[in-house]
PDB file of C-alpha atoms in Angstrom:
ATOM      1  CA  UNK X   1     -18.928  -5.038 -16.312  1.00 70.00           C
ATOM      2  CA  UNK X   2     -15.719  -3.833 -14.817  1.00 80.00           C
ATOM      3  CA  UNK X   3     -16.963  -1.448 -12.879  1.00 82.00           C
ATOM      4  CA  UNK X   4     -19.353  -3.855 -11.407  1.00 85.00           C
ATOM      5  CA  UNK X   5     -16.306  -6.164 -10.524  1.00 85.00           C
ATOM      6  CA  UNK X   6     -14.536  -3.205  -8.896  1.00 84.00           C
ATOM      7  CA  UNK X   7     -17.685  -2.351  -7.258  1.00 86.00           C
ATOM      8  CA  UNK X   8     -18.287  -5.908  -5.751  1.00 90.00           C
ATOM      9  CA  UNK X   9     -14.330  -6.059  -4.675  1.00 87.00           C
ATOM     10  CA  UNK X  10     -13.951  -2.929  -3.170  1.00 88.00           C
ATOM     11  CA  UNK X  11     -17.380  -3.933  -1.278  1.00 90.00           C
ATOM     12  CA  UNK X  12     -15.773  -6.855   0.002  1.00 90.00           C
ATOM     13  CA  UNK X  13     -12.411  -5.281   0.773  1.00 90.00           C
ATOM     14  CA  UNK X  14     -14.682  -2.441   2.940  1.00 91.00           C
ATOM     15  CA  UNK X  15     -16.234  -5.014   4.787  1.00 92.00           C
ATOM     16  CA  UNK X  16     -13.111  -6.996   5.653  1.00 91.00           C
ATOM     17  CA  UNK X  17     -11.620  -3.437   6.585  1.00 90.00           C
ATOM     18  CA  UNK X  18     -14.060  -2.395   9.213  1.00 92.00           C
ATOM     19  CA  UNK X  19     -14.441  -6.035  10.857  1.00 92.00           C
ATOM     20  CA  UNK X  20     -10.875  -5.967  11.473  1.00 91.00           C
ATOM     21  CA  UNK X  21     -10.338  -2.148  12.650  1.00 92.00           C
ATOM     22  CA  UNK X  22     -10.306  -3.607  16.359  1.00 91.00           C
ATOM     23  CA  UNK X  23      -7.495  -5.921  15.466  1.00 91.00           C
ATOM     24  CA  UNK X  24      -5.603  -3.680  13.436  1.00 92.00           C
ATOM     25  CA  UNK X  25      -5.910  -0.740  16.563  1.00 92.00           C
ATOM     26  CA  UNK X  26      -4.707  -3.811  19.046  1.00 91.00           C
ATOM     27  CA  UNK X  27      -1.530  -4.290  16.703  1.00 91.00           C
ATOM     28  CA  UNK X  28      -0.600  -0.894  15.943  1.00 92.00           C
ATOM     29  CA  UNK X  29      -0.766  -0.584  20.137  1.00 93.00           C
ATOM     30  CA  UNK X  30       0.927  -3.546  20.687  1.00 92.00           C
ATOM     31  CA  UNK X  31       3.936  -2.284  18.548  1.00 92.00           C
ATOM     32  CA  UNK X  32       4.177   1.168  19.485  1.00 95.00           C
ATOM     33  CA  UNK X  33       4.873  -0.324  23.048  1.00 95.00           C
ATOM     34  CA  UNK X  34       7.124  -3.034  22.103  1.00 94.00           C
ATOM     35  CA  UNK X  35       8.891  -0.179  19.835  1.00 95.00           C
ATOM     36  CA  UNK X  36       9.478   1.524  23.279  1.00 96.00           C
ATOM     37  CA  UNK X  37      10.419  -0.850  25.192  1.00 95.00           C
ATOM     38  CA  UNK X  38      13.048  -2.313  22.842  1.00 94.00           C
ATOM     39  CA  UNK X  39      14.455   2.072  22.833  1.00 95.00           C
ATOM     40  CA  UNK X  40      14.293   1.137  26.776  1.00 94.00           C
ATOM     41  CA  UNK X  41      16.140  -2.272  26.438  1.00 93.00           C
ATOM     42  CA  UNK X  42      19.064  -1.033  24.761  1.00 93.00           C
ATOM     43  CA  UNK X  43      19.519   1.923  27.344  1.00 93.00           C
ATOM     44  CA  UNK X  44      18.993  -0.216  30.236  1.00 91.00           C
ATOM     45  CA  UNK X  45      22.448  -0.329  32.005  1.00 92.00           C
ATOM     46  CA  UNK X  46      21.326  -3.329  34.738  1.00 92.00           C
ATOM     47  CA  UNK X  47      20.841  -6.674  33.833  1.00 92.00           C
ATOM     48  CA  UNK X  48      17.993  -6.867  36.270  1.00 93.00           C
ATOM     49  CA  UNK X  49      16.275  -4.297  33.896  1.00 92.00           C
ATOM     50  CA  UNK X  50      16.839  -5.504  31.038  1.00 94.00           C
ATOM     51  CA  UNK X  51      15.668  -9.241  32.268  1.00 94.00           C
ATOM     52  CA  UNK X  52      12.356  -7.515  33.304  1.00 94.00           C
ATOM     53  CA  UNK X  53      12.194  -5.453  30.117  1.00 94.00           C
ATOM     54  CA  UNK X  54      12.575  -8.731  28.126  1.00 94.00           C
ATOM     55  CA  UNK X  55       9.588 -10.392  29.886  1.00 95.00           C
ATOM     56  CA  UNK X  56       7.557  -7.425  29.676  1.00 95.00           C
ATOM     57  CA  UNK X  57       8.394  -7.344  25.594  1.00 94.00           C
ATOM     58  CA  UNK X  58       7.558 -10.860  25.496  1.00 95.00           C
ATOM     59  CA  UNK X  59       4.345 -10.646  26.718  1.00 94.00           C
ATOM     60  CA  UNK X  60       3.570  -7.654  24.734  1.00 93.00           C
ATOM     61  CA  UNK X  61       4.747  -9.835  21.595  1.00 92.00           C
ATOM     62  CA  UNK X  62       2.399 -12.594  22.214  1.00 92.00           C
ATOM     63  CA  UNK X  63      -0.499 -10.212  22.333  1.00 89.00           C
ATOM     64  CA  UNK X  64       0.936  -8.303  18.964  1.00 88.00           C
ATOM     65  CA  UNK X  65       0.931 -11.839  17.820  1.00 88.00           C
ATOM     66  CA  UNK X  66      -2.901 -12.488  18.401  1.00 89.00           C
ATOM     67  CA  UNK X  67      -3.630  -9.104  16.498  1.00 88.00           C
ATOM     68  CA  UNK X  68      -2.475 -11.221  13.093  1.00 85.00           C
ATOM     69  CA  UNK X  69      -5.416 -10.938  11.268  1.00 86.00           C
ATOM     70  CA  UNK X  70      -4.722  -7.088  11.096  1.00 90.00           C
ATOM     71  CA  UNK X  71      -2.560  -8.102   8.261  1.00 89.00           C
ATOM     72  CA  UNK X  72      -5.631  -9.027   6.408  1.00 91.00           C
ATOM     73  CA  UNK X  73      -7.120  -5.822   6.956  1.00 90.00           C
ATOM     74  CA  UNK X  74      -4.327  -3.852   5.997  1.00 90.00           C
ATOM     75  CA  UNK X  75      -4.265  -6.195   2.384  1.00 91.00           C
ATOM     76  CA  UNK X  76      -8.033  -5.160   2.430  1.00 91.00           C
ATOM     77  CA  UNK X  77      -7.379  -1.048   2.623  1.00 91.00           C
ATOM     78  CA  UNK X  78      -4.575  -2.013  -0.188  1.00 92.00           C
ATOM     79  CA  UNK X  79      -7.270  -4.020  -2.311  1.00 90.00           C
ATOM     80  CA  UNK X  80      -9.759  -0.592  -1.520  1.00 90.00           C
ATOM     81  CA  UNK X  81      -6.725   1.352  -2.794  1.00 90.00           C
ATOM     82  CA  UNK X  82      -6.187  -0.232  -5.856  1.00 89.00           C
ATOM     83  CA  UNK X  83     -10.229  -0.140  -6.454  1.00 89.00           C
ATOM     84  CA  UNK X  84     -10.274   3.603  -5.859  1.00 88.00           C
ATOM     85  CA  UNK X  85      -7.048   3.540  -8.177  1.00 88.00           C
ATOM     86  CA  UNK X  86      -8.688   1.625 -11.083  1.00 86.00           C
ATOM     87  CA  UNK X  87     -12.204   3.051 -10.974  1.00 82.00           C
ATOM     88  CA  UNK X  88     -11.447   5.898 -13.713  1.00 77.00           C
ATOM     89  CA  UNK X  89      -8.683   4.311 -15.365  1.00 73.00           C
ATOM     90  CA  UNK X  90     -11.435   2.114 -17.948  1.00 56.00           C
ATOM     91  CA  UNK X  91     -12.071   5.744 -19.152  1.00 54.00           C
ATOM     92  CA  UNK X  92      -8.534   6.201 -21.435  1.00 53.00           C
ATOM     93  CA  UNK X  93      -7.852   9.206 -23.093  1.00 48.00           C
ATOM     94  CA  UNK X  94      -7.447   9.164 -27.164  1.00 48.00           C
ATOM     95  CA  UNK X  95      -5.091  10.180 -28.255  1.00 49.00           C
ATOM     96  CA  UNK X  96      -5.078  11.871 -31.783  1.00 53.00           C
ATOM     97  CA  UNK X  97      -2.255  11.357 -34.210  1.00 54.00           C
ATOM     98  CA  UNK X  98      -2.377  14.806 -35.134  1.00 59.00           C
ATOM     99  CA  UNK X  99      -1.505  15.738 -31.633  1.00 66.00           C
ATOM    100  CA  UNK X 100       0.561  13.479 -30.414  1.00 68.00           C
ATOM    101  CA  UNK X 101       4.218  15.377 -30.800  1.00 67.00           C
ATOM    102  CA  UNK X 102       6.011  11.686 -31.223  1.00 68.00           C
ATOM    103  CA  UNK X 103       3.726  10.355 -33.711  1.00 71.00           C
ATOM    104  CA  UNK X 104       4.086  13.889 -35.490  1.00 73.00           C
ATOM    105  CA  UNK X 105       8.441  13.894 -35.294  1.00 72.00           C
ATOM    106  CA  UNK X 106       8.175  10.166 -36.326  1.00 74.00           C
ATOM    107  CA  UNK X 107       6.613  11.468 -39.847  1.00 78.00           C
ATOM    108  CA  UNK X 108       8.661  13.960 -40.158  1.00 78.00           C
ATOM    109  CA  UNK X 109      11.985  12.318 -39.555  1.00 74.00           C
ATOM    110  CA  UNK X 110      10.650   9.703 -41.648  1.00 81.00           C
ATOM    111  CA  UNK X 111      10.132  12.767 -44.607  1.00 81.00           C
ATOM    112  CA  UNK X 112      13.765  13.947 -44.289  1.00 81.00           C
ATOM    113  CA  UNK X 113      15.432  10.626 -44.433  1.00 81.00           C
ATOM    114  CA  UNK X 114      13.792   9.629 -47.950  1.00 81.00           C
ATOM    115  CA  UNK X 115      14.502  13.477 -49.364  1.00 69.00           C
TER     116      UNK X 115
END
C-alpha cells in the first residue's frame, strides 16, 4: 500500500512538474536578467543610468512576478525527490543482535560490571 501511495504522489508531482516547466524556464530567465542588471545598477556611475536601469528591472520584476506558479513546480520536483527518496526505504535492513557491535559491547559491559 505504500508504494502505491508513493506511486500515485510522485504521479501527481510529475504531472504538476512538466505543466509548469514553461513557467519555471520564464522565472529562471527573468532572474538571471534582473541578477544582471542589479551587477549593472550598482556600477552605473550616472544617475540617468541608473534611473533607466531601475525601470528596465522593474519591468523585468513584474514579468518574474507572473512566473509565480514556478514555485509550485519547484515544490513538485521536491515532492518527486522525496518519492524517489522513500521508494526503497519500506525495505529496512535487520539487523541481527549477534552482529550488531553495540548490542554485542552492551552485553559485555553488562558481564564485567556484575563479575
Amino acid at each position: 500500500m505504500k508504494k502505491f501511495s508513493l506511486l500515485l504522489a510522485g504521479g501527481v508531482a510529475a504531472i504538476i512538474l512538466l505543466s509548469t516547466i514553461g513557467p519555471m524556464v520564464g522565472l529562471l530567465v527573468g532572474l538571471a536578467i534582473l541578477y544582471f542588471i542589479f551587477k549593472k545598477f550598482l556600477k552605473a556611475e550616472s544617475t540617468g543610468g541608473k534611473i533607466v536601469l531601475g525601470i528596465i528591472g522593474f519591468f523585468v520584476l513584474m514579468a518574474s512576478i507572473h512566473n509565480a506558479p514556478a514555485i509550485i513546480g519547484v515544490l513538485a520536483a521536491y515532492v518527486l525527490y522525496l518519492v524517489y527518496k522513500n521508494w526503497n526505504s519500506s525495505k529496512k535492513a535487520v539487523v541481527k543482535e549477534d552482529t550488531d557491535p553495540f548490542v554485542n559491547f552492551e552485553k559485555q559491559w553488562n558481564e564485567l560490571n556484575n563479575h
